[in-house]
Amino acid sequence: MSNDTNKPVVISDPVYPACQREITSQVILNLPEESRPKERVICMSCKQALWTTSIRKGSQQIDCFCMAMRTQTYNTFNPNEILDCEVIYMMEAQQEE
């Protein structure tokens, strides 16, 4: 079961405006809504984020690896709630040039 990719999905957090960005990760969008990370993670909107899903010990696991920082930024069993990141702004600045 996958999400209709024509509909934008937006992370919304009235306290933290950066988390109102559209989810661009196709891996996250392909997950049923109830299987997506509950945390508002800015990596869901970053082109430097590599999201994967797998099965670990009989449970679905979602991981994210940041190509810019060269580190794991999210794991289902040890979630790291990154609310904002300079990498997104750097990429936007490069696109404007």
mmCIF file of N, CA and C in Angstrom:
data_model
loop_
_atom_site.group_PDB
_atom_site.id
_atom_site.type_symbol
_atom_site.label_atom_id
_atom_site.label_comp_id
_atom_site.label_asym_id
_atom_site.label_seq_id
_atom_site.Cartn_x
_atom_site.Cartn_y
_atom_site.Cartn_z
ATOM 1 N N MET A 1 0.841 -1.175 0.000
ATOM 2 C CA MET A 1 0.000 0.000 0.000
ATOM 3 C C MET A 1 0.884 1.235 0.000
ATOM 4 N N SER A 2 0.706 2.133 -0.959
ATOM 5 C CA SER A 2 1.537 3.327 -1.020
ATOM 6 C C SER A 2 0.670 4.567 -1.056
ATOM 7 N N ASN A 3 1.276 5.673 -0.713
ATOM 8 C CA ASN A 3 0.598 6.954 -0.678
ATOM 9 C C ASN A 3 0.465 7.512 -2.092
ATOM 10 N N ASP A 4 -0.570 8.292 -2.346
ATOM 11 C CA ASP A 4 -0.722 8.972 -3.625
ATOM 12 C C ASP A 4 0.359 10.040 -3.700
ATOM 13 N N THR A 5 1.376 9.820 -4.549
ATOM 14 C CA THR A 5 2.522 10.721 -4.591
ATOM 15 C C THR A 5 2.198 12.063 -5.224
ATOM 16 N N ASN A 6 1.013 12.240 -5.794
ATOM 17 C CA ASN A 6 0.636 13.532 -6.344
ATOM 18 C C ASN A 6 0.177 14.494 -5.262
ATOM 19 N N LYS A 7 -0.175 13.970 -4.108
ATOM 20 C CA LYS A 7 -0.609 14.808 -3.004
ATOM 21 C C LYS A 7 0.600 15.170 -2.148
ATOM 22 N N PRO A 8 0.865 16.460 -1.927
ATOM 23 C CA PRO A 8 1.990 16.796 -1.052
ATOM 24 C C PRO A 8 1.677 16.425 0.389
ATOM 25 N N VAL A 9 2.664 15.885 1.058
ATOM 26 C CA VAL A 9 2.538 15.564 2.465
ATOM 27 C C VAL A 9 3.426 16.549 3.206
ATOM 28 N N VAL A 10 2.890 17.227 4.170
ATOM 29 C CA VAL A 10 3.640 18.254 4.881
ATOM 30 C C VAL A 10 3.751 17.876 6.351
ATOM 31 N N ILE A 11 4.963 17.995 6.853
ATOM 32 C CA ILE A 11 5.188 17.836 8.276
ATOM 33 C C ILE A 11 4.749 19.161 8.884
ATOM 34 N N SER A 12 3.899 19.140 9.882
ATOM 35 C CA SER A 12 3.518 20.424 10.459
ATOM 36 C C SER A 12 3.802 20.460 11.946
ATOM 37 N N ASP A 13 4.450 21.489 12.346
ATOM 38 C CA ASP A 13 4.751 21.733 13.742
ATOM 39 C C ASP A 13 4.645 23.231 13.946
ATOM 40 N N PRO A 14 3.587 23.698 14.612
ATOM 41 C CA PRO A 14 3.389 25.136 14.747
ATOM 42 C C PRO A 14 4.505 25.826 15.521
ATOM 43 N N VAL A 15 5.247 25.089 16.334
ATOM 44 C CA VAL A 15 6.314 25.686 17.122
ATOM 45 C C VAL A 15 7.596 25.813 16.307
ATOM 46 N N TYR A 16 7.828 24.880 15.416
ATOM 47 C CA TYR A 16 9.087 24.848 14.677
ATOM 48 C C TYR A 16 8.809 24.911 13.176
ATOM 49 N N PRO A 17 8.895 26.108 12.564
ATOM 50 C CA PRO A 17 8.479 26.287 11.169
ATOM 51 C C PRO A 17 9.252 25.454 10.143
ATOM 52 N N ALA A 18 10.492 25.107 10.409
ATOM 53 C CA ALA A 18 11.254 24.309 9.438
ATOM 54 C C ALA A 18 10.605 22.956 9.201
ATOM 55 N N CYS A 19 9.856 22.468 10.177
ATOM 56 C CA CYS A 19 9.203 21.167 10.048
ATOM 57 C C CYS A 19 7.914 21.247 9.243
ATOM 58 N N GLN A 20 7.624 22.378 8.634
ATOM 59 C CA GLN A 20 6.449 22.505 7.783
ATOM 60 C C GLN A 20 6.793 22.255 6.317
ATOM 61 N N ARG A 21 7.975 21.780 6.060
ATOM 62 C CA ARG A 21 8.399 21.478 4.692
ATOM 63 C C ARG A 21 7.701 20.224 4.176
ATOM 64 N N GLU A 22 7.552 20.162 2.880
ATOM 65 C CA GLU A 22 6.949 19.002 2.231
ATOM 66 C C GLU A 22 7.885 17.801 2.346
ATOM 67 N N ILE A 23 7.314 16.638 2.594
ATOM 68 C CA ILE A 23 8.104 15.406 2.604
ATOM 69 C C ILE A 23 8.470 15.081 1.164
ATOM 70 N N THR A 24 9.764 14.943 0.905
ATOM 71 C CA THR A 24 10.223 14.644 -0.454
ATOM 72 C C THR A 24 10.791 13.227 -0.581
ATOM 73 N N SER A 25 10.989 12.537 0.527
ATOM 74 C CA SER A 25 11.527 11.184 0.479
ATOM 75 C C SER A 25 10.494 10.221 -0.094
ATOM 76 N N GLN A 26 10.821 9.623 -1.221
ATOM 77 C CA GLN A 26 9.902 8.668 -1.832
ATOM 78 C C GLN A 26 9.740 7.429 -0.951
ATOM 79 N N VAL A 27 10.785 7.049 -0.240
ATOM 80 C CA VAL A 27 10.703 5.894 0.666
ATOM 81 C C VAL A 27 9.667 6.172 1.759
ATOM 82 N N ILE A 28 9.705 7.350 2.352
ATOM 83 C CA ILE A 28 8.738 7.704 3.397
ATOM 84 C C ILE A 28 7.335 7.803 2.806
ATOM 85 N N LEU A 29 7.205 8.423 1.644
ATOM 86 C CA LEU A 29 5.893 8.560 1.009
ATOM 87 C C LEU A 29 5.292 7.209 0.629
ATOM 88 N N ASN A 30 6.134 6.221 0.336
ATOM 89 C CA ASN A 30 5.643 4.887 -0.025
ATOM 90 C C ASN A 30 5.127 4.101 1.176
ATOM 91 N N LEU A 31 5.515 4.514 2.362
ATOM 92 C CA LEU A 31 5.058 3.810 3.572
ATOM 93 C C LEU A 31 3.616 4.189 3.901
ATOM 94 N N PRO A 32 2.841 3.241 4.395
ATOM 95 C CA PRO A 32 1.512 3.620 4.905
ATOM 96 C C PRO A 32 1.703 4.651 6.021
ATOM 97 N N GLU A 33 0.788 5.558 6.124
ATOM 98 C CA GLU A 33 0.930 6.648 7.092
ATOM 99 C C GLU A 33 1.217 6.147 8.509
ATOM 100 N N GLU A 34 0.561 5.056 8.898
ATOM 101 C CA GLU A 34 0.759 4.542 10.260
ATOM 102 C C GLU A 34 2.150 3.933 10.468
ATOM 103 N N SER A 35 2.878 3.661 9.379
ATOM 104 C CA SER A 35 4.223 3.087 9.491
ATOM 105 C C SER A 35 5.323 4.134 9.439
ATOM 106 N N ARG A 36 4.966 5.351 9.093
ATOM 107 C CA ARG A 36 5.970 6.424 8.995
ATOM 108 C C ARG A 36 6.446 6.821 10.391
ATOM 109 N N PRO A 37 7.658 7.380 10.457
ATOM 110 C CA PRO A 37 8.126 7.867 11.758
ATOM 111 C C PRO A 37 7.129 8.863 12.353
ATOM 112 N N LYS A 38 6.868 8.724 13.627
ATOM 113 C CA LYS A 38 5.939 9.635 14.307
ATOM 114 C C LYS A 38 6.616 10.977 14.580
ATOM 115 N N GLU A 39 7.935 10.951 14.682
ATOM 116 C CA GLU A 39 8.702 12.148 14.962
ATOM 117 C C GLU A 39 8.726 13.066 13.745
ATOM 118 N N ARG A 40 8.771 14.345 13.973
ATOM 119 C CA ARG A 40 8.894 15.318 12.887
ATOM 120 C C ARG A 40 10.377 15.485 12.584
ATOM 121 N N VAL A 41 10.825 14.866 11.522
ATOM 122 C CA VAL A 41 12.241 14.820 11.194
ATOM 123 C C VAL A 41 12.484 15.601 9.901
ATOM 124 N N ILE A 42 13.331 16.608 9.959
ATOM 125 C CA ILE A 42 13.591 17.453 8.799
ATOM 126 C C ILE A 42 14.251 16.660 7.668
ATOM 127 N N CYS A 43 14.899 15.556 7.988
ATOM 128 C CA CYS A 43 15.547 14.725 6.967
ATOM 129 C C CYS A 43 14.544 14.197 5.936
ATOM 130 N N MET A 44 13.268 14.141 6.287
ATOM 131 C CA MET A 44 12.245 13.688 5.341
ATOM 132 C C MET A 44 12.115 14.630 4.148
ATOM 133 N N SER A 45 12.667 15.838 4.278
ATOM 134 C CA SER A 45 12.569 16.850 3.224
ATOM 135 C C SER A 45 13.915 17.155 2.584
ATOM 136 N N CYS A 46 14.924 16.386 2.896
ATOM 137 C CA CYS A 46 16.286 16.689 2.438
ATOM 138 C C CYS A 46 16.745 15.727 1.345
ATOM 139 N N LYS A 47 17.324 16.298 0.297
ATOM 140 C CA LYS A 47 17.831 15.473 -0.810
ATOM 141 C C LYS A 47 19.154 14.775 -0.466
ATOM 142 N N GLN A 48 19.762 15.136 0.641
ATOM 143 C CA GLN A 48 20.995 14.473 1.080
ATOM 144 C C GLN A 48 20.710 13.279 1.984
ATOM 145 N N ALA A 49 19.445 13.033 2.257
ATOM 146 C CA ALA A 49 19.052 11.940 3.149
ATOM 147 C C ALA A 49 18.754 10.678 2.342
ATOM 148 N N LEU A 50 19.330 9.583 2.756
ATOM 149 C CA LEU A 50 19.068 8.274 2.145
ATOM 150 C C LEU A 50 18.241 7.452 3.123
ATOM 151 N N TRP A 51 16.963 7.285 2.828
ATOM 152 C CA TRP A 51 16.051 6.527 3.682
ATOM 153 C C TRP A 51 15.975 5.092 3.194
ATOM 154 N N THR A 52 15.938 4.154 4.118
ATOM 155 C CA THR A 52 15.766 2.738 3.783
ATOM 156 C C THR A 52 14.774 2.114 4.753
ATOM 157 N N THR A 53 14.122 1.060 4.293
ATOM 158 C CA THR A 53 13.274 0.255 5.163
ATOM 159 C C THR A 53 13.751 -1.184 5.072
ATOM 160 N N SER A 54 13.661 -1.880 6.175
ATOM 161 C CA SER A 54 14.074 -3.280 6.219
ATOM 162 C C SER A 54 13.320 -3.973 7.348
ATOM 163 N N ILE A 55 13.522 -5.270 7.433
ATOM 164 C CA ILE A 55 12.937 -6.052 8.519
ATOM 165 C C ILE A 55 14.075 -6.460 9.445
ATOM 166 N N ARG A 56 13.910 -6.170 10.734
ATOM 167 C CA ARG A 56 14.923 -6.536 11.732
ATOM 168 C C ARG A 56 14.215 -7.225 12.884
ATOM 169 N N LYS A 57 14.598 -8.447 13.124
ATOM 170 C CA LYS A 57 13.994 -9.237 14.213
ATOM 171 C C LYS A 57 12.468 -9.248 14.108
ATOM 172 N N GLY A 58 11.968 -9.379 12.894
ATOM 173 C CA GLY A 58 10.536 -9.479 12.664
ATOM 174 C C GLY A 58 9.781 -8.166 12.673
ATOM 175 N N SER A 59 10.465 -7.046 12.862
ATOM 176 C CA SER A 59 9.807 -5.742 12.876
ATOM 177 C C SER A 59 10.369 -4.852 11.768
ATOM 178 N N GLN A 60 9.502 -3.994 11.257
ATOM 179 C CA GLN A 60 9.960 -3.068 10.231
ATOM 180 C C GLN A 60 10.890 -2.040 10.857
ATOM 181 N N GLN A 61 11.983 -1.775 10.168
ATOM 182 C CA GLN A 61 12.946 -0.782 10.623
ATOM 183 C C GLN A 61 13.094 0.269 9.539
ATOM 184 N N ILE A 62 13.120 1.531 9.957
ATOM 185 C CA ILE A 62 13.330 2.649 9.048
ATOM 186 C C ILE A 62 14.626 3.325 9.470
ATOM 187 N N ASP A 63 15.508 3.549 8.498
ATOM 188 C CA ASP A 63 16.788 4.193 8.764
ATOM 189 C C ASP A 63 16.986 5.358 7.814
ATOM 190 N N CYS A 64 17.775 6.328 8.259
ATOM 191 C CA CYS A 64 18.168 7.432 7.399
ATOM 192 C C CYS A 64 19.654 7.675 7.572
ATOM 193 N N PHE A 65 20.349 7.813 6.450
ATOM 194 C CA PHE A 65 21.769 8.127 6.439
ATOM 195 C C PHE A 65 21.939 9.457 5.742
ATOM 196 N N CYS A 66 22.643 10.392 6.371
ATOM 197 C CA CYS A 66 22.893 11.703 5.780
ATOM 198 C C CYS A 66 24.194 11.654 4.980
ATOM 199 N N MET A 67 24.097 11.910 3.683
ATOM 200 C CA MET A 67 25.280 11.903 2.833
ATOM 201 C C MET A 67 26.185 13.094 3.132
ATOM 202 N N ALA A 68 25.607 14.205 3.580
ATOM 203 C CA ALA A 68 26.402 15.401 3.871
ATOM 204 C C ALA A 68 27.216 15.241 5.151
ATOM 205 N N MET A 69 26.574 14.755 6.214
ATOM 206 C CA MET A 69 27.265 14.595 7.496
ATOM 207 C C MET A 69 27.933 13.228 7.631
ATOM 208 N N ARG A 70 27.591 12.333 6.712
ATOM 209 C CA ARG A 70 28.136 10.972 6.708
ATOM 210 C C ARG A 70 27.892 10.248 8.032
ATOM 211 N N THR A 71 26.619 10.283 8.420
ATOM 212 C CA THR A 71 26.237 9.630 9.666
ATOM 213 C C THR A 71 24.779 9.202 9.594
ATOM 214 N N GLN A 72 24.426 8.252 10.413
ATOM 215 C CA GLN A 72 23.028 7.841 10.511
ATOM 216 C C GLN A 72 22.291 8.907 11.316
ATOM 217 N N THR A 73 21.186 9.400 10.760
ATOM 218 C CA THR A 73 20.430 10.451 11.440
ATOM 219 C C THR A 73 19.107 9.960 12.004
ATOM 220 N N TYR A 74 18.667 8.785 11.603
ATOM 221 C CA TYR A 74 17.408 8.258 12.120
ATOM 222 C C TYR A 74 17.428 6.740 12.079
ATOM 223 N N ASN A 75 16.857 6.136 13.120
ATOM 224 C CA ASN A 75 16.679 4.691 13.193
ATOM 225 C C ASN A 75 15.432 4.450 14.026
ATOM 226 N N THR A 76 14.569 3.568 13.562
ATOM 227 C CA THR A 76 13.315 3.276 14.245
ATOM 228 C C THR A 76 13.518 2.975 15.724
ATOM 229 N N PHE A 77 14.555 2.205 16.036
ATOM 230 C CA PHE A 77 14.764 1.744 17.407
ATOM 231 C C PHE A 77 15.554 2.730 18.258
ATOM 232 N N ASN A 78 16.108 3.756 17.608
ATOM 233 C CA ASN A 78 16.855 4.793 18.317
ATOM 234 C C ASN A 78 16.657 6.111 17.567
ATOM 235 N N PRO A 79 15.407 6.626 17.555
ATOM 236 C CA PRO A 79 15.123 7.813 16.752
ATOM 237 C C PRO A 79 15.840 9.056 17.256
ATOM 238 N N ASN A 80 16.354 9.826 16.316
ATOM 239 C CA ASN A 80 17.012 11.089 16.602
ATOM 240 C C ASN A 80 16.154 12.159 15.943
ATOM 241 N N GLU A 81 15.519 12.996 16.712
ATOM 242 C CA GLU A 81 14.549 13.947 16.183
ATOM 243 C C GLU A 81 15.241 15.238 15.745
ATOM 244 N N ILE A 82 15.742 15.256 14.509
ATOM 245 C CA ILE A 82 16.407 16.446 13.967
ATOM 246 C C ILE A 82 15.325 17.373 13.425
ATOM 247 N N LEU A 83 15.196 18.538 14.034
ATOM 248 C CA LEU A 83 14.138 19.475 13.679
ATOM 249 C C LEU A 83 14.538 20.436 12.568
ATOM 250 N N ASP A 84 15.812 20.710 12.421
ATOM 251 C CA ASP A 84 16.293 21.620 11.398
ATOM 252 C C ASP A 84 17.751 21.293 11.134
ATOM 253 N N CYS A 85 18.229 21.664 9.951
ATOM 254 C CA CYS A 85 19.602 21.318 9.589
ATOM 255 C C CYS A 85 20.116 22.315 8.555
ATOM 256 N N GLU A 86 21.323 22.746 8.712
ATOM 257 C CA GLU A 86 21.941 23.724 7.822
ATOM 258 C C GLU A 86 22.103 23.185 6.399
ATOM 259 N N VAL A 87 22.204 21.883 6.237
ATOM 260 C CA VAL A 87 22.409 21.285 4.913
ATOM 261 C C VAL A 87 21.301 21.700 3.940
ATOM 262 N N ILE A 88 20.061 21.716 4.387
ATOM 263 C CA ILE A 88 18.941 22.092 3.515
ATOM 264 C C ILE A 88 19.117 23.517 3.015
ATOM 265 N N TYR A 89 19.519 24.418 3.905
ATOM 266 C CA TYR A 89 19.692 25.822 3.513
ATOM 267 C C TYR A 89 20.873 26.001 2.566
ATOM 268 N N MET A 90 21.926 25.235 2.786
ATOM 269 C CA MET A 90 23.080 25.290 1.883
ATOM 270 C C MET A 90 22.700 24.818 0.482
ATOM 271 N N MET A 91 21.905 23.754 0.409
ATOM 272 C CA MET A 91 21.469 23.233 -0.894
ATOM 273 C C MET A 91 20.557 24.242 -1.596
ATOM 274 N N GLU A 92 19.666 24.888 -0.852
ATOM 275 C CA GLU A 92 18.785 25.890 -1.441
ATOM 276 C C GLU A 92 19.592 27.074 -1.971
ATOM 277 N N ALA A 93 20.612 27.489 -1.249
ATOM 278 C CA ALA A 93 21.465 28.600 -1.685
ATOM 279 C C ALA A 93 22.210 28.231 -2.969
ATOM 280 N N GLN A 94 22.685 26.990 -3.063
ATOM 281 C CA GLN A 94 23.380 26.540 -4.269
ATOM 282 C C GLN A 94 22.443 26.526 -5.472
ATOM 283 N N GLN A 95 21.188 26.144 -5.276
ATOM 284 C CA GLN A 95 20.218 26.104 -6.366
ATOM 285 C C GLN A 95 19.900 27.503 -6.879
ATOM 286 N N GLU A 96 19.961 28.503 -5.994
ATOM 287 C CA GLU A 96 19.654 29.873 -6.386
ATOM 288 C C GLU A 96 20.776 30.499 -7.194
ATOM 289 N N GLU A 97 21.993 29.969 -7.058
ATOM 290 C CA GLU A 97 23.147 30.545 -7.776
ATOM 291 C C GLU A 97 23.126 30.229 -9.236
#
